CSV table of C-alpha atoms in Angstrom, one decimal:
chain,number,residue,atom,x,y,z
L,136,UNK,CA,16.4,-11.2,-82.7
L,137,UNK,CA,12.9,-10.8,-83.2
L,138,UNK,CA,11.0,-12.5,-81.0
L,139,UNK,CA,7.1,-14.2,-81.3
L,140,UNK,CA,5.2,-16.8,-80.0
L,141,UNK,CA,6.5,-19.2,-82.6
L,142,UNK,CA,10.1,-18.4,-81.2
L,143,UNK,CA,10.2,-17.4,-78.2
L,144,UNK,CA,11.0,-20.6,-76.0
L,145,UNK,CA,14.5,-20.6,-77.7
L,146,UNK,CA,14.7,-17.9,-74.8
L,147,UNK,CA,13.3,-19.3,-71.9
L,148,UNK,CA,16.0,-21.0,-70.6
L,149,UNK,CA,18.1,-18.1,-70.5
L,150,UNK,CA,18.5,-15.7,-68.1
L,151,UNK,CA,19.1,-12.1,-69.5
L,152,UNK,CA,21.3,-9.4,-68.0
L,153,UNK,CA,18.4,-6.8,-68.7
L,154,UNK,CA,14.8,-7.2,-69.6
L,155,UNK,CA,13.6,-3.7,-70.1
L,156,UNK,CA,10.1,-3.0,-70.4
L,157,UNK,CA,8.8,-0.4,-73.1
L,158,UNK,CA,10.0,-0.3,-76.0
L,159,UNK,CA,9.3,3.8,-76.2
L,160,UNK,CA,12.4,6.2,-76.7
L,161,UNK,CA,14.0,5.8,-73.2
L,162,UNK,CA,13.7,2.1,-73.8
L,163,UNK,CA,15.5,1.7,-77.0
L,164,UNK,CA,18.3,3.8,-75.7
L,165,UNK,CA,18.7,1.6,-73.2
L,166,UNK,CA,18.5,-1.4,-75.1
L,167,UNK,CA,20.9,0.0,-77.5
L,168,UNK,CA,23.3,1.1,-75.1
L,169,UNK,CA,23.5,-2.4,-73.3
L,170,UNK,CA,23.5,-4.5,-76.9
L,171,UNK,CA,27.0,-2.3,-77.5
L,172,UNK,CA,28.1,-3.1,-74.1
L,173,UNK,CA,27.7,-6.4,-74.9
L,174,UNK,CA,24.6,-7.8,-72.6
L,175,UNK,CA,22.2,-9.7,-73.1
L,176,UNK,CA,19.1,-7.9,-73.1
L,177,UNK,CA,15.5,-8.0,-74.1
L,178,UNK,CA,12.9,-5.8,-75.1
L,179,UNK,CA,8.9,-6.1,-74.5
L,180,UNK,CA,6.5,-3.7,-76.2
L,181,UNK,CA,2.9,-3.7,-75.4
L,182,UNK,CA,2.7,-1.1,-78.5
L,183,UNK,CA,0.6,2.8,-78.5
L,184,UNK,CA,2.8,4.1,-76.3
L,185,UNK,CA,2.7,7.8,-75.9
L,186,UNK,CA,5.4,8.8,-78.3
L,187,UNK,CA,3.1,7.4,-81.0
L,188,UNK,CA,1.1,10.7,-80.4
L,189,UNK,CA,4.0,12.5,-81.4
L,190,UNK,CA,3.2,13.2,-85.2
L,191,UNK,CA,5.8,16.1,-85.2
L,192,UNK,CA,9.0,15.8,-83.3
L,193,UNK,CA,10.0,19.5,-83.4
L,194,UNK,CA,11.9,19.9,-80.2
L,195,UNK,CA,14.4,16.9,-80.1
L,196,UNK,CA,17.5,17.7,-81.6
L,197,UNK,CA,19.0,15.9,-85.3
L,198,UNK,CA,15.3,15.2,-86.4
L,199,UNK,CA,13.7,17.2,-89.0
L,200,UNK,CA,10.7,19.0,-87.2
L,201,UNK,CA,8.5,16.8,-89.3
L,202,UNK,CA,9.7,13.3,-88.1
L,203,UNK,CA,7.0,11.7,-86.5
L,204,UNK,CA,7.6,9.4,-83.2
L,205,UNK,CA,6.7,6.2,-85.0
L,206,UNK,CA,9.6,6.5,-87.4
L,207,UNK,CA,12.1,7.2,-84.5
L,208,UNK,CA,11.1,4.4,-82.9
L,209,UNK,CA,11.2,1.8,-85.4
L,210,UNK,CA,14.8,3.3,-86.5
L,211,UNK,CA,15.7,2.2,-83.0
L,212,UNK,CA,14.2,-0.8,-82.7
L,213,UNK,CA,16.0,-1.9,-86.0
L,214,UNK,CA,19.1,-0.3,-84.5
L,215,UNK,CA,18.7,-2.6,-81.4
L,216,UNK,CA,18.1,-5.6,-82.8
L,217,UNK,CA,21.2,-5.2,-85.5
L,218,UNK,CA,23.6,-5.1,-82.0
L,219,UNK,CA,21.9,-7.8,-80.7
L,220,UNK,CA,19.0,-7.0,-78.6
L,221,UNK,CA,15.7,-9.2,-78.9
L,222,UNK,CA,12.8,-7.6,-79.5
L,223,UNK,CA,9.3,-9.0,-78.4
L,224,UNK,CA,5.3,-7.7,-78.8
L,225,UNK,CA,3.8,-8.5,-75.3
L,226,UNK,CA,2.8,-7.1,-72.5
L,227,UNK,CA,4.0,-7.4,-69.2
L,228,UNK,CA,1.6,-8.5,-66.3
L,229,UNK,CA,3.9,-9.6,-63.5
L,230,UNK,CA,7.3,-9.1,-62.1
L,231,UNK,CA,8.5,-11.4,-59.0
L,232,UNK,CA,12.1,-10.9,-57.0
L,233,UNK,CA,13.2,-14.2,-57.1
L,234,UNK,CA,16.5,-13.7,-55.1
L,235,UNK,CA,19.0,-13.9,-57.3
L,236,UNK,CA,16.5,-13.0,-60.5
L,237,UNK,CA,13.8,-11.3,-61.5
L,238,UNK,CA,10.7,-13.4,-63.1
L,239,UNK,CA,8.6,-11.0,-65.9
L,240,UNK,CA,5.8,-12.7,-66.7
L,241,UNK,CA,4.4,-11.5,-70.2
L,242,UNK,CA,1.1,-12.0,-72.3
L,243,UNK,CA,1.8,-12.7,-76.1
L,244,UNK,CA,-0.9,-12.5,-78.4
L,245,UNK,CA,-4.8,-11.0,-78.1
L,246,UNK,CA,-6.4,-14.1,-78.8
L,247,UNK,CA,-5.4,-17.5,-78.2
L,248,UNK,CA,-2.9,-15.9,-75.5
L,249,UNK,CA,0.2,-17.5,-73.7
L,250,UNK,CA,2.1,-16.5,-71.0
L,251,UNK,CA,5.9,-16.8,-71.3
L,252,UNK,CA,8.5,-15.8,-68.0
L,253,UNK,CA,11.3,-14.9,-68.8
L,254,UNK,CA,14.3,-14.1,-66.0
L,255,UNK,CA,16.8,-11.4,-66.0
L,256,UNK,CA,19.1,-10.3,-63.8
L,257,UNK,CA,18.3,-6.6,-64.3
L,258,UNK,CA,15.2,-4.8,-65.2
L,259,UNK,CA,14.5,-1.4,-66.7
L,260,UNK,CA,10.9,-0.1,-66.4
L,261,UNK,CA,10.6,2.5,-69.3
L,262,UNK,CA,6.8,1.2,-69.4
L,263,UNK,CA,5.9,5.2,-69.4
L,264,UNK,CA,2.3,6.9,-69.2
L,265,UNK,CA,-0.6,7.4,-71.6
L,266,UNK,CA,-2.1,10.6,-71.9
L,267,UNK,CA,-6.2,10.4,-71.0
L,268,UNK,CA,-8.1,11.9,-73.7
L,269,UNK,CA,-12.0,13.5,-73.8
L,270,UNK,CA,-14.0,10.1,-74.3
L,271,UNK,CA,-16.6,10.4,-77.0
L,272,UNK,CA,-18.3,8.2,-78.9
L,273,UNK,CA,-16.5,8.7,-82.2
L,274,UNK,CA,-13.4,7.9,-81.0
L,275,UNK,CA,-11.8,8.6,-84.6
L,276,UNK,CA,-13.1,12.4,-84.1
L,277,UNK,CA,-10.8,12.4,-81.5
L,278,UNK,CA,-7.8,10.6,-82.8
L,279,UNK,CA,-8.0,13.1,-86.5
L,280,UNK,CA,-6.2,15.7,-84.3
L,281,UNK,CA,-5.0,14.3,-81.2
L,282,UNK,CA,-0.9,14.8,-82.2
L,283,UNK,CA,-1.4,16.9,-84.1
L,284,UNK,CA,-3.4,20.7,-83.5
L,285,UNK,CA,-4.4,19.4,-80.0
L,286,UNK,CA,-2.2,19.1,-77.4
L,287,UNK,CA,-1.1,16.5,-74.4
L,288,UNK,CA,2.2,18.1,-73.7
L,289,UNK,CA,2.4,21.9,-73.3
L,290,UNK,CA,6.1,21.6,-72.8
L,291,UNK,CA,6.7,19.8,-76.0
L,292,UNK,CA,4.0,22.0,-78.0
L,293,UNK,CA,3.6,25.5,-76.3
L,294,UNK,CA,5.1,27.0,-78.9
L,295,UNK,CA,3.4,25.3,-81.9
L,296,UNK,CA,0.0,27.2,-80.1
L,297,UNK,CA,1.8,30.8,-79.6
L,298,UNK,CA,-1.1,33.3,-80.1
L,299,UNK,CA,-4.0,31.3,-81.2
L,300,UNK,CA,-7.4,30.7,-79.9
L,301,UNK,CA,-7.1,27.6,-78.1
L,302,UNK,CA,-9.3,25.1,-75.8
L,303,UNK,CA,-7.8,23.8,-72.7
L,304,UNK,CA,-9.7,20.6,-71.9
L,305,UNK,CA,-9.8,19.6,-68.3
L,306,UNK,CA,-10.7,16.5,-66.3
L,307,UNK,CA,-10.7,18.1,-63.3
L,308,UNK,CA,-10.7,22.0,-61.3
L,309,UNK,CA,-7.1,21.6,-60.4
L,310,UNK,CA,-6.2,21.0,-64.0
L,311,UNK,CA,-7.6,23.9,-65.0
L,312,UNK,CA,-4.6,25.8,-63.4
L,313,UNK,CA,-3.1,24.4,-66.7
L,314,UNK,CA,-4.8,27.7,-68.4
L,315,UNK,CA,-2.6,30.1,-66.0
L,316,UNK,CA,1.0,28.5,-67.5
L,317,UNK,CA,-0.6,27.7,-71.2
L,318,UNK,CA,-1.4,32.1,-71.0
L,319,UNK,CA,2.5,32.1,-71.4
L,320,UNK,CA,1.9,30.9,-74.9
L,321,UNK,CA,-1.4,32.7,-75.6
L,322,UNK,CA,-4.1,34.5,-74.0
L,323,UNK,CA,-6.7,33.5,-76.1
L,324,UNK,CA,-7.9,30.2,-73.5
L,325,UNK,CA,-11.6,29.4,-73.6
L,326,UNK,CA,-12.1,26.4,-70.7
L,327,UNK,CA,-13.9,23.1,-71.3
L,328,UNK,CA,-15.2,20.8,-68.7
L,329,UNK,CA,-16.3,18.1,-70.7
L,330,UNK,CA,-19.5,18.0,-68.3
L,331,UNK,CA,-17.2,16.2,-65.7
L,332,UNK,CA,-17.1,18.3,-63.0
L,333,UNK,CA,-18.5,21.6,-61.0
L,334,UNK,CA,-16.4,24.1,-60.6
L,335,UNK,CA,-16.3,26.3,-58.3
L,336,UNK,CA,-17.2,29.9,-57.4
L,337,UNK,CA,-13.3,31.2,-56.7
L,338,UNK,CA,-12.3,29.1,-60.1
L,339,UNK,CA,-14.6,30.9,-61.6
L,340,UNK,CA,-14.1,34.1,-61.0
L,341,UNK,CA,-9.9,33.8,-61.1
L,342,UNK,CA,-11.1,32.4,-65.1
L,343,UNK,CA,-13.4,35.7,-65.5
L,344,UNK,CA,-10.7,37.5,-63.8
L,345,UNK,CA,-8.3,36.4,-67.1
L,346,UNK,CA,-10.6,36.8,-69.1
L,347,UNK,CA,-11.2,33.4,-70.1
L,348,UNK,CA,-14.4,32.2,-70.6
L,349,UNK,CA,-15.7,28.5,-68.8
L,350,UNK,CA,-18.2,26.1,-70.6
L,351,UNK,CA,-19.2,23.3,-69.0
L,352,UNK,CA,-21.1,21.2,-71.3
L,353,UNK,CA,-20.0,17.7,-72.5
L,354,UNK,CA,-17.5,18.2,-76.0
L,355,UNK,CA,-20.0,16.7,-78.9
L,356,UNK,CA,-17.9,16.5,-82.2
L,357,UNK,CA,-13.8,18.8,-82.9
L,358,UNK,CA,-14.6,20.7,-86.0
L,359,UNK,CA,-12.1,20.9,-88.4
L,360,UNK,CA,-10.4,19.3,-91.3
L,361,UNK,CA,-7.1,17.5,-92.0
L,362,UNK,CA,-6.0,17.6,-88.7
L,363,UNK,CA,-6.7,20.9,-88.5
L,364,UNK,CA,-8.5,22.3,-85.6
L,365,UNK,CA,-11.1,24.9,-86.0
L,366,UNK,CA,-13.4,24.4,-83.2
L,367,UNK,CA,-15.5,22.4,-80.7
L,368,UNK,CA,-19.5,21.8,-80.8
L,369,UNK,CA,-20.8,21.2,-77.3
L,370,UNK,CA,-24.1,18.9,-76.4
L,371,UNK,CA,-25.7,22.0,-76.2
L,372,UNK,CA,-25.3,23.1,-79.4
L,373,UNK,CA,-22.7,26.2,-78.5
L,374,UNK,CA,-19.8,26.2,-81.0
L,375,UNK,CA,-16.4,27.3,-79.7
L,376,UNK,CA,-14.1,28.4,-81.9
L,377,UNK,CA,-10.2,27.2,-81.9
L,378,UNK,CA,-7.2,26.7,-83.9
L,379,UNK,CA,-5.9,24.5,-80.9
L,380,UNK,CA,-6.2,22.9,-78.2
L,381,UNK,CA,-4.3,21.5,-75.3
L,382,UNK,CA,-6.0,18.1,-73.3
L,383,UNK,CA,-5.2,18.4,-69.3
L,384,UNK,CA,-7.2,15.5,-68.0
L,385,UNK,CA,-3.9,13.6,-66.5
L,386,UNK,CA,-2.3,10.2,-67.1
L,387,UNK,CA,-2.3,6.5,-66.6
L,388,UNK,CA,0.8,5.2,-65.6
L,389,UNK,CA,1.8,2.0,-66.6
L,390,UNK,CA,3.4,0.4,-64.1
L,391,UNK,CA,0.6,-2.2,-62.5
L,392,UNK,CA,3.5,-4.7,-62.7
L,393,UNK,CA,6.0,-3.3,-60.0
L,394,UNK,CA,3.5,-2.8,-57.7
L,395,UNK,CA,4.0,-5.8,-55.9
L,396,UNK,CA,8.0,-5.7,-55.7
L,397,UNK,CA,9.1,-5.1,-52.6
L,398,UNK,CA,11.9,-2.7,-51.9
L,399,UNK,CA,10.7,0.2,-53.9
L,400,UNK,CA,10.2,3.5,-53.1
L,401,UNK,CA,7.5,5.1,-54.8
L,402,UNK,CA,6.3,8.9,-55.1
L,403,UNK,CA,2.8,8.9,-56.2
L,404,UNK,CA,2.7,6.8,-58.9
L,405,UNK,CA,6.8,7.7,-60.2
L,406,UNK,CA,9.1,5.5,-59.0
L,407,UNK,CA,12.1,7.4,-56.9
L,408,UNK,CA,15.5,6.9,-58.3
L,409,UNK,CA,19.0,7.8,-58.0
L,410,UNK,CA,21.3,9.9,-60.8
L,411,UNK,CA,21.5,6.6,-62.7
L,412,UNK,CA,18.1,6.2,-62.8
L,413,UNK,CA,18.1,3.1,-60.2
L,414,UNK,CA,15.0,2.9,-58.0
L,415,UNK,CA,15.4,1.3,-54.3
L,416,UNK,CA,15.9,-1.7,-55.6
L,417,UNK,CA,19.2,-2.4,-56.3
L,418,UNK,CA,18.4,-4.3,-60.2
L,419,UNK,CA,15.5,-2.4,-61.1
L,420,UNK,CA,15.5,1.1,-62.9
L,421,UNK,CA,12.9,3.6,-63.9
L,422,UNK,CA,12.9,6.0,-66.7
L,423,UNK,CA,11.3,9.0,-68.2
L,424,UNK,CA,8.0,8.7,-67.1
L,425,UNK,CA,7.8,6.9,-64.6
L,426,UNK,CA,10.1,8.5,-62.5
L,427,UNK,CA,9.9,11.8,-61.0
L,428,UNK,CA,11.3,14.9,-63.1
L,429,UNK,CA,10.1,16.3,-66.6
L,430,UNK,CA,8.0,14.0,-69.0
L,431,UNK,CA,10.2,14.4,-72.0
L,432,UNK,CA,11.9,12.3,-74.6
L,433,UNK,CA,15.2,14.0,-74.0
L,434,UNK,CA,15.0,13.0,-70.9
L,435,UNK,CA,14.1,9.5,-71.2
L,436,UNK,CA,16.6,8.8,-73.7
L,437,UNK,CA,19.3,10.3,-71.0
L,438,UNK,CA,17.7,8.2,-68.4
L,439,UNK,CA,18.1,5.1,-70.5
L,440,UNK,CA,21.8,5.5,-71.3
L,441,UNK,CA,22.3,6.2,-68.0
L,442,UNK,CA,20.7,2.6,-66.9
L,443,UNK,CA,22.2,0.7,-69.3
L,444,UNK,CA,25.8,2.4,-68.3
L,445,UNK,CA,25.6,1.5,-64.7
L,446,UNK,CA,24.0,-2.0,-65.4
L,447,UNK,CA,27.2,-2.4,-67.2
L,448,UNK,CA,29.4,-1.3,-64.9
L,449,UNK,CA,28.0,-3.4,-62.3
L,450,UNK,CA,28.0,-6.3,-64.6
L,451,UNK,CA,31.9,-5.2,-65.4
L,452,UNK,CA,32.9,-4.7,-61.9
L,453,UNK,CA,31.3,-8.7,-60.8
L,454,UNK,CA,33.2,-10.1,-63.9
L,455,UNK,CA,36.5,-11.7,-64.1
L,456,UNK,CA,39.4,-9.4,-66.3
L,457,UNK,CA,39.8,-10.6,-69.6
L,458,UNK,CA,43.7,-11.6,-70.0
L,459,UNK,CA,45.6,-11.9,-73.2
L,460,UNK,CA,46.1,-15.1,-73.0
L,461,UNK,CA,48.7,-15.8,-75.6
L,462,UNK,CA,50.9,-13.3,-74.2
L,463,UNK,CA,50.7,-14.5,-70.6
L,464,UNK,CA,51.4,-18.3,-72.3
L,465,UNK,CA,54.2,-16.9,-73.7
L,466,UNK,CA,56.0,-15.2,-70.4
L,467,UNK,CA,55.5,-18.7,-68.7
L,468,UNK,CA,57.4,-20.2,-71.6
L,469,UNK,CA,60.5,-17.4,-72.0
């Protein structure tokens, strides 16, 4: 069911067998997976998660290359909910280990806001990570071809730049090692700092060493039209030219409401987990992004089938058989 704040305290009595959190790829498959199984399970969405960037989805397999990620995910959302799975718009602030549950506390609603807890006996964290884009002042300038000719994932999208003349945009000197892996894909890499950062003399001269030239002056205006990039104007009025671009400035994970859980095991901001993707804690699970390995949507969908499938099995295992009844009636009588 569809959940709101004009419904929602039909639930709060309840205890769920999951709660997952993110309702992205890896968190629809894992809501999907544990509706079939038969659990109880909930799903919260804060909404803009990172697969709404995803305006082509040409490298997941039985989705024409054009799909874009919001379609996919409100297929599955409309797939969870038909098996069962309740569906709400909120965004998580808290989780607390009660003992034998766990409380998520939730905010529903921009304005006038409330602040439902709801108790599960499981949780999946499939919360994931937002890419951090160039700030600018037009915003919008940044959006018209974010997704679509520039970049956040050069795993996903190296291939869509093969051989054009492309800006790697960095937030920081390390990330500028992006350029020596994105030179797989093409050699044409010019370097923008965004006015961020100094970089250094050896930086410098491994970039002239490629051939790849370094400007450091805060990113004006992308040129281009319909989504297409054709280059970048700098603050001081240098124009460099592009058909692409790939953003390396890192990511914000969001997973502020684990933090004070005790029990888990963290690796920088990823949570460590086991091949089912359980963390430390023995009820709470991590996936995709926010646990260590590749940031992909083939992954997180694994990762949340995996989840639901030992949440299950747990579930299975600390559950009486279920007996046909009639025939055992009928033994007793004969």
């Amino acid at each position: 069911m569809k959940l709101s704040s004009k419904n929602l305290d039909t639930r709060l009595d309840q205890v769920y067998d999951a709660i997952v959190v993110g309702g992205g790829m890896g968190g629809l498959s894992a809501a999907i997976y544990l509706a079939r199984y038969g659990l109880n399970c909930l799903v919260i969405e804060k909404g803009k998660g990172r697969s709404v960037w995803m305006q082509d989805l040409r490298n997941f397999v039985g989705f024409d290359p054009d799909t874009p990620g919001r379609d996919i995910l409100n297929h599955g959302m409309k797939q969870a909910i038909a098996w069962g799975a309740d569906y709400l718009r909120g965004y998580v602030e808290n989780v607390v280990d009660e003992g034998e549950h766990l409380a998520v506390q939730v905010k529903v609603g921009k304005k006038d806001s409330i602040y439902p807890v709801f108790r599960t006996k499981y949780l999946v964290a499939a919360s994931g990570v937002i890419d951090r884009l160039p700030q600018l002042d037009d915003m919008q300038n940044v959006y018209d071809y974010a997704g679509y000719t520039l970049h956040v994932c050069m795993i996903c999208d190296g291939y869509d730049m093969w051989d054009q003349k492309a800006v790697l945009i960095a937030g920081s000197e390390s990330q500028i090692n992006a350029a020596f892996v994105l030179n797989w894909f093409t050699p044409y890499i010019s370097v923008l700092t965004h006015g961020l950062f100094a970089v250094g003399d050896d930086m410098k001269a491994k970039l002239a060493d490629h051939g790849y030239p370094l400007y450091e002056a805060p990113i004006a205006k992308f040129l281009g039209q319909d989504h297409q990039l054709r280059g970048v104007k700098l603050t001081d009025g240098t124009v460099v030219e592009a058909t692409t671009g790939l953003v390396s400035m890192g990511s914000t994970y969001h997973n502020h409401y684990l933090k004070g859980v005790q029990g888990l095991e963290w690796s920088g901001e990823n949570l460590v987990t086991n091949t089912m993707a359980q963390t430390t804690h023995d009820r709470i699970f991590a996936l995709g992004d926010l646990k260590q390995g590749l940031n992909q949507v083939s992954i997180a969908v694994a990762d949340g089938t995996l989840a639901a499938t030992q949440i299950w099995r747990n579930t299975r295992r600390a559950s009486p058989p279920r007996k046909w009844e009639e025939n055992l009636a009928q033994a007793l009588v004969s």
